[in-house]
Tab-separated table of C-alpha atoms and ligand atoms in Angstrom:
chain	number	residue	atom	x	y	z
K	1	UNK	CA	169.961	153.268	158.254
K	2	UNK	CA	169.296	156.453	160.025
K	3	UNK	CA	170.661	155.223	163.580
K	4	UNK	CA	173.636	152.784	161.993
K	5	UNK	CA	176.141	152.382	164.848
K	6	UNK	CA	174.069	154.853	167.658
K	7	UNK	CA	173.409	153.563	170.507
K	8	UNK	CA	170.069	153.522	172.462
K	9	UNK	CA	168.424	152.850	176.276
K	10	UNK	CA	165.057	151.881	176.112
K	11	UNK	CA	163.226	151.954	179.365
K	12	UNK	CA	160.082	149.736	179.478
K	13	UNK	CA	161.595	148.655	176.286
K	14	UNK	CA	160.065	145.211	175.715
K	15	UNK	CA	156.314	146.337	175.440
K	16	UNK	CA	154.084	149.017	173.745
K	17	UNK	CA	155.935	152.323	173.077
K	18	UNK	CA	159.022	151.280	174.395
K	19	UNK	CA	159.266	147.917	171.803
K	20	UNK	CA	158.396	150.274	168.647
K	21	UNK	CA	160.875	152.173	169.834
K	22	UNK	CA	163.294	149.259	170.207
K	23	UNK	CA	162.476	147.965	166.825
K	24	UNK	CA	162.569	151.157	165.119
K	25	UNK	CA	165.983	152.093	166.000
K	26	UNK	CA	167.173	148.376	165.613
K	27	UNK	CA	165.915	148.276	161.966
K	28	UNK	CA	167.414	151.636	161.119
K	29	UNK	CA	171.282	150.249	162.564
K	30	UNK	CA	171.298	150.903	166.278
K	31	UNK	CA	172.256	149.225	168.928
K	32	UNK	CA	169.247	148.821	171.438
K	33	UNK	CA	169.514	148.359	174.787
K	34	UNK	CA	166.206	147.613	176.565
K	35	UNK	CA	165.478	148.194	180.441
K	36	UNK	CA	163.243	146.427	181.928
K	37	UNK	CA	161.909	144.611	184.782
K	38	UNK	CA	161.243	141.364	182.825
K	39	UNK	CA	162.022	139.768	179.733
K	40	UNK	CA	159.480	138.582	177.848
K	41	UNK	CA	159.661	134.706	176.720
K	42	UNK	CA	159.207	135.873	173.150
K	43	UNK	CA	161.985	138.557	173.813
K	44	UNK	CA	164.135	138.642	170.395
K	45	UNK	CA	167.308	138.178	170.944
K	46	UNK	CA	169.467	139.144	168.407
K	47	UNK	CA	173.111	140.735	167.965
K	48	UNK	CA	172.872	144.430	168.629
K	49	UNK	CA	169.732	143.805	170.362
K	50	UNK	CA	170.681	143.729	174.431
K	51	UNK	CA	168.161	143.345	177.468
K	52	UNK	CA	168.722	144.665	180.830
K	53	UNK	CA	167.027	143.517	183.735
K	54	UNK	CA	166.400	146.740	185.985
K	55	UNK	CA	164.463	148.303	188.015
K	56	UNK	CA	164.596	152.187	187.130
K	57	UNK	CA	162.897	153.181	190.429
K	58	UNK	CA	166.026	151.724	192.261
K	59	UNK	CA	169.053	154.052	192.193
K	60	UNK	CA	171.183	151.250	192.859
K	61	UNK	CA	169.971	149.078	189.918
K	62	UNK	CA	170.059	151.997	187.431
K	63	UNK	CA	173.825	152.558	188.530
K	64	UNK	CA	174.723	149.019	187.553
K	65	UNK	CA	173.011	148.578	184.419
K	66	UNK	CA	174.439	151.896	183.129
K	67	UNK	CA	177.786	150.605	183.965
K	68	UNK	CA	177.280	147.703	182.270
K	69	UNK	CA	176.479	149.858	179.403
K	70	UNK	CA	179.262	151.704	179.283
K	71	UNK	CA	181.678	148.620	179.654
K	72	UNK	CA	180.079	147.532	176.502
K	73	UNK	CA	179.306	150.573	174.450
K	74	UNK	CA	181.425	153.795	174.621
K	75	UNK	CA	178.782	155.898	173.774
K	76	UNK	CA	174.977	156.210	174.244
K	77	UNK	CA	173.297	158.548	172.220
K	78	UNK	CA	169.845	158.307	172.956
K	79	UNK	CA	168.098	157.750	176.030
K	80	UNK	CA	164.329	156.977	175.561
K	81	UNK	CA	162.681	157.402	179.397
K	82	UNK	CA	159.556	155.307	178.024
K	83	UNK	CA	158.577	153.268	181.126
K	84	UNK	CA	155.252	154.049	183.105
K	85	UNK	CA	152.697	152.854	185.266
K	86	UNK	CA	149.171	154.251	185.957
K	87	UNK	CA	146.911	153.620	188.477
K	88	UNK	CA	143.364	154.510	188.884
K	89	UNK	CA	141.535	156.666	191.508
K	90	UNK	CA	141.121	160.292	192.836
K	91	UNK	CA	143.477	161.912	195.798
K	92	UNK	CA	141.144	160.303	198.481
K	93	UNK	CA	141.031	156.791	196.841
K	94	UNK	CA	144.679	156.660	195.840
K	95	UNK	CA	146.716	154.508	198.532
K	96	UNK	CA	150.382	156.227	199.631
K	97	UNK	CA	151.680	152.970	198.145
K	98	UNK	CA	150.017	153.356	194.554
K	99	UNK	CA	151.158	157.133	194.716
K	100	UNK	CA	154.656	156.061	195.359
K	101	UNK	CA	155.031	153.323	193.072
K	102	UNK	CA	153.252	155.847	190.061
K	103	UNK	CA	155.868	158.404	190.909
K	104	UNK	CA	158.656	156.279	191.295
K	105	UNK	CA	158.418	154.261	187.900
K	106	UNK	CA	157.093	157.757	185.448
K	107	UNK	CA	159.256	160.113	187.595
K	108	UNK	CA	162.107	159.217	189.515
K	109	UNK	CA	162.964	156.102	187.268
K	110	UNK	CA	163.673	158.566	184.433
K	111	UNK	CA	165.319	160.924	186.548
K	112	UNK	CA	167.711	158.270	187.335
K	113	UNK	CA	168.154	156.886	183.968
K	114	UNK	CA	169.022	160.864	182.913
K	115	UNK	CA	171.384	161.261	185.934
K	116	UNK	CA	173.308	157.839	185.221
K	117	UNK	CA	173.223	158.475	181.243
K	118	UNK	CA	173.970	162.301	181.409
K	119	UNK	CA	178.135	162.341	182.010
K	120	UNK	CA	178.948	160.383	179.217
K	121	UNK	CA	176.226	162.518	176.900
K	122	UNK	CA	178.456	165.489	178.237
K	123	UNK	CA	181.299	164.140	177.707
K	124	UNK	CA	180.872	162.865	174.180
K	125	UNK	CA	179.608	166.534	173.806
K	126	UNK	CA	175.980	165.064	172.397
K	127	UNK	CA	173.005	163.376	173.410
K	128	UNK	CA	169.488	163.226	173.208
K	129	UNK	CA	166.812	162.333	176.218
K	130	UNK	CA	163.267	161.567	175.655
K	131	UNK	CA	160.636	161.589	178.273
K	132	UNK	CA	157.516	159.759	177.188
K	133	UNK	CA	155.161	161.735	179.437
K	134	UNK	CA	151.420	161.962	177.995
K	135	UNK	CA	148.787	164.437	176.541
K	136	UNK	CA	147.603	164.464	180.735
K	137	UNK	CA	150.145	166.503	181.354
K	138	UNK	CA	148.323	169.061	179.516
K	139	UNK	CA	144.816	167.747	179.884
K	140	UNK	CA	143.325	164.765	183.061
K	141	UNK	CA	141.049	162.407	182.552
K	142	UNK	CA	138.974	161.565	185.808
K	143	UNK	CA	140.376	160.009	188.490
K	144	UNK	CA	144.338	159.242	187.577
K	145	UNK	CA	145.457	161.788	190.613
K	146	UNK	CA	148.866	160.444	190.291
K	147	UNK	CA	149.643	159.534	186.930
K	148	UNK	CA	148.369	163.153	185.471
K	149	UNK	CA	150.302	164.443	188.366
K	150	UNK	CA	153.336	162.596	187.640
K	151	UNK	CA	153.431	162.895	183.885
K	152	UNK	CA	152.917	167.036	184.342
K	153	UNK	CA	156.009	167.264	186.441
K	154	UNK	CA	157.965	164.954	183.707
K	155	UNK	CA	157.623	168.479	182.191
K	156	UNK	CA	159.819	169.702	184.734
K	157	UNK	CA	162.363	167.292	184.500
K	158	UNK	CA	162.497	167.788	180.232
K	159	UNK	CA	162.948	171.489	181.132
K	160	UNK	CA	165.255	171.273	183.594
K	161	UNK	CA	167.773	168.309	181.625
K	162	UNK	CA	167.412	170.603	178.871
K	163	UNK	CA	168.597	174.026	180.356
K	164	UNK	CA	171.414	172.515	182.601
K	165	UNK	CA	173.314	170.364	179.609
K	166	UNK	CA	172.743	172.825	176.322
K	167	UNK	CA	174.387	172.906	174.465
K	168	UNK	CA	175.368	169.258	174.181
K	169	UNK	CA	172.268	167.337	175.319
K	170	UNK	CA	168.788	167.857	174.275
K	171	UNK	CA	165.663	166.563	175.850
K	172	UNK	CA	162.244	166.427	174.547
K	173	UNK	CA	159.366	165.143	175.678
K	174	UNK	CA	156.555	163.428	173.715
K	175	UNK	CA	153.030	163.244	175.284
K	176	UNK	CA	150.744	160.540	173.423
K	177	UNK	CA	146.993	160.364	173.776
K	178	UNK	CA	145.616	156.950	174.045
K	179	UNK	CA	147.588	154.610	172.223
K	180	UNK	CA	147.101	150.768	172.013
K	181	UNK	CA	149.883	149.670	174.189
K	182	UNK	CA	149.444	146.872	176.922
K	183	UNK	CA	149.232	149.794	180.050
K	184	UNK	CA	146.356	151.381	178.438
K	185	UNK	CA	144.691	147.358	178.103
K	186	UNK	CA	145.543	146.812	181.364
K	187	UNK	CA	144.307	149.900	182.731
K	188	UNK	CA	141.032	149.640	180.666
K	189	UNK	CA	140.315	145.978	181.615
K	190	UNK	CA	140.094	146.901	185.323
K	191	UNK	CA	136.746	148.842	184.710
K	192	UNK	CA	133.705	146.983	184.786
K	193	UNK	CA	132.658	147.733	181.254
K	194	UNK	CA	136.303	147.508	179.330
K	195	UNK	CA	134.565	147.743	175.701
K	196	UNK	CA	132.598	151.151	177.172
K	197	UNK	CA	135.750	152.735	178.207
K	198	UNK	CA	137.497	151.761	175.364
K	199	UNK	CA	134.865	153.536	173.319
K	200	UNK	CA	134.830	156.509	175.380
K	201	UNK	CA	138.925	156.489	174.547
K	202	UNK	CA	138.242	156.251	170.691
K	203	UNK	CA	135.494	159.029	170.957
K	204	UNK	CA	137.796	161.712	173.036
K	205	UNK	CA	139.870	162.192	169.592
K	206	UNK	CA	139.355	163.767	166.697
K	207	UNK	CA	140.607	161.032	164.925
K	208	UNK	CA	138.070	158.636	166.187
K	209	UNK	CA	140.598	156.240	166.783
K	210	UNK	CA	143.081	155.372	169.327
K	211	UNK	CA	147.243	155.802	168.127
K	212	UNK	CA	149.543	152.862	167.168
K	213	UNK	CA	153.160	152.379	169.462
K	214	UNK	CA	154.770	152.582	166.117
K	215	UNK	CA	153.362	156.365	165.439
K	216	UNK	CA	154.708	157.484	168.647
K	217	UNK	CA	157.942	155.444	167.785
K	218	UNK	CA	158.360	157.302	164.681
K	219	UNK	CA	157.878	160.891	166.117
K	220	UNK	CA	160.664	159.617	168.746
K	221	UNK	CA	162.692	159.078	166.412
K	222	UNK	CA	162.770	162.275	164.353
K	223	UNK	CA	163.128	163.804	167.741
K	224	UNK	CA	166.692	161.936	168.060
K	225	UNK	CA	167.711	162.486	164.745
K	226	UNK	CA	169.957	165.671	163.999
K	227	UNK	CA	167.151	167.196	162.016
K	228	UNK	CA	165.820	168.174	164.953
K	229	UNK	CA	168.650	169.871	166.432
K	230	UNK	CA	166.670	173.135	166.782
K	231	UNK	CA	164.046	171.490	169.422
K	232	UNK	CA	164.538	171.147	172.788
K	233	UNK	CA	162.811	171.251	176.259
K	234	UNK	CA	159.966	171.135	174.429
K	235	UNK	CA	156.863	168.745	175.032
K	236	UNK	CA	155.309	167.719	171.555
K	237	UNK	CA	151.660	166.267	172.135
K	238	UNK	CA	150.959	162.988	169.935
K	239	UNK	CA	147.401	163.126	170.590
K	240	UNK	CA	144.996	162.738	167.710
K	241	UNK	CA	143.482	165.845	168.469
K	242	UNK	CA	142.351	165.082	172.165
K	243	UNK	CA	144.412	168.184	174.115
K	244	UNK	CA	142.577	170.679	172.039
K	245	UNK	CA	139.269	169.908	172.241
K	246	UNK	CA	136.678	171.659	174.503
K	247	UNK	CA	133.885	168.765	173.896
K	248	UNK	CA	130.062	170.312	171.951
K	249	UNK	CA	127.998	168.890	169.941
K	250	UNK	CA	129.318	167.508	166.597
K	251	UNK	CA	128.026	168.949	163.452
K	252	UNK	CA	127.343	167.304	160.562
K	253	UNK	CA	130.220	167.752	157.474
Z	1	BMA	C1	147.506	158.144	178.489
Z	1	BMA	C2	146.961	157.099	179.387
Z	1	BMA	C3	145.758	156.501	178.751
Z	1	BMA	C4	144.757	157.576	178.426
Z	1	BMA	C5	145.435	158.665	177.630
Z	1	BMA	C6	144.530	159.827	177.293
Z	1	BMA	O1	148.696	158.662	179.008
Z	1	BMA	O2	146.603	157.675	180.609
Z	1	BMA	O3	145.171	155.532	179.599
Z	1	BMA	O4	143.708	157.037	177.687
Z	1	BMA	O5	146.554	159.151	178.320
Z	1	BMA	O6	143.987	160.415	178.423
């Protein structure tokens, strides 16, 4: 029971990376609270196990669901800024609305969850915040203007959370390749040729395969756990290989 009596904030918490997450730390003692925008009719509900309905791009709705929080718990120990959007299409075919809504659900949304979470991290002198961002903060695929843009300045915000509150907060973020969550399905099935580009996903890593939620799950949560007191404002790629490669000609081994 590594996480027996913590308490975590899932955003985006009832799908993909977000419900590894959520299962994760429930199975190893936590209390989970998942954000989200809506529940799921196969949502679990069990004791310890607490959904939220919020928007985290509303400043308004992240105040009250954090105050809910606290009325409940008197502590939150982990914050897991999981919740994103992407949106196809280059600077010229990206619509101000679609650049908006991409920046206000990876961006702002976790910005708010950090600024509503942060005083009581401070004040219970601990904490830990983790931005899922992705390996295109690093790295961009073709035309995803404002999700690589978005997830590069998520850099930013791990940096900047985790100079202003050291000692007592840490903030990492994690940066996943492809992984087989719902997004990248829905994302995939809007092309023309969904079992091409699904290929082409498999093919970019060295793994030949696309990651599992629960792989990025369990990196997430060694990142929370005190073992990893030593890291912070750091952004850890979970990539199969994909960020390093420069592309050529395989040979044979
Ligand atoms: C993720 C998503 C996926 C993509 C992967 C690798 O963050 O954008 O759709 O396959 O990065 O580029």
């Amino acid at each position: 029971m590594r996480f027996k009596d913590k308490t975590v904030v899932i955003s985006g918490g009832t799908k993909g990376i977000g419900a590894a997450c959520a299962t994760l730390f429930y199975d190893e003692g936590a209390n989970v609270i998942v954000l989200d925008i809506e529940k799921p009719f196969d949502f679990e509900t069990k004791a310890n196990w607490h959904y939220q309905n919020c928007n985290i791009a509303k400043g308004e709705e992240v105040r009250e669901a954090f105050s809910s929080i606290k009325s409940k718990f008197d502590h939150i120990d982990y914050l897991i800024n999981n919740a994103g959007i992407q949106k196809y299409g280059s600077v010229t075919e990206t619509s101000e609305s679609d650049w908006d809504l991409v920046f206000d659900v990876n961006l702002k949304g976790a910005f708010l969850c950090a600024q509503n979470a942060l005083p009581l991290m401070v004040s219970q002198k601990k904490g830990v915040i983790i931005n899922v961002a992705s390996v295109q903060a690093f790295v961009s695929q073709q035309k995803v203007a404002a999700y690589t843009t978005a997830k590069t300045a998520m850099l930013g915000l791990t940096r900047s959370i985790a100079i202003d509150y050291a000692p007592y907060v840490r903030c990492v973020a994690v940066c996943p390749g492809t992984i087989n969550t719902p997004m990248v399905h829905d994302s995939i099935a809007l092309s023309p040729n969904p079992d091409e580009v699904m290929q082409e996903c498999v093919d970019m890593h060295l793994t030949n395969r696309i990651g599992e939620p629960t792989e990025v799950a369990e990196l997430i949560a060694f990142l929370c756990e005190d073992k990893a007191s030593f890291i912070t404002g750091e952004a850890i790629r979970i990539d199969g290989g994909l960020g390093i490669s420069i592309g050529g000609s395989k040979k044979d081994i």
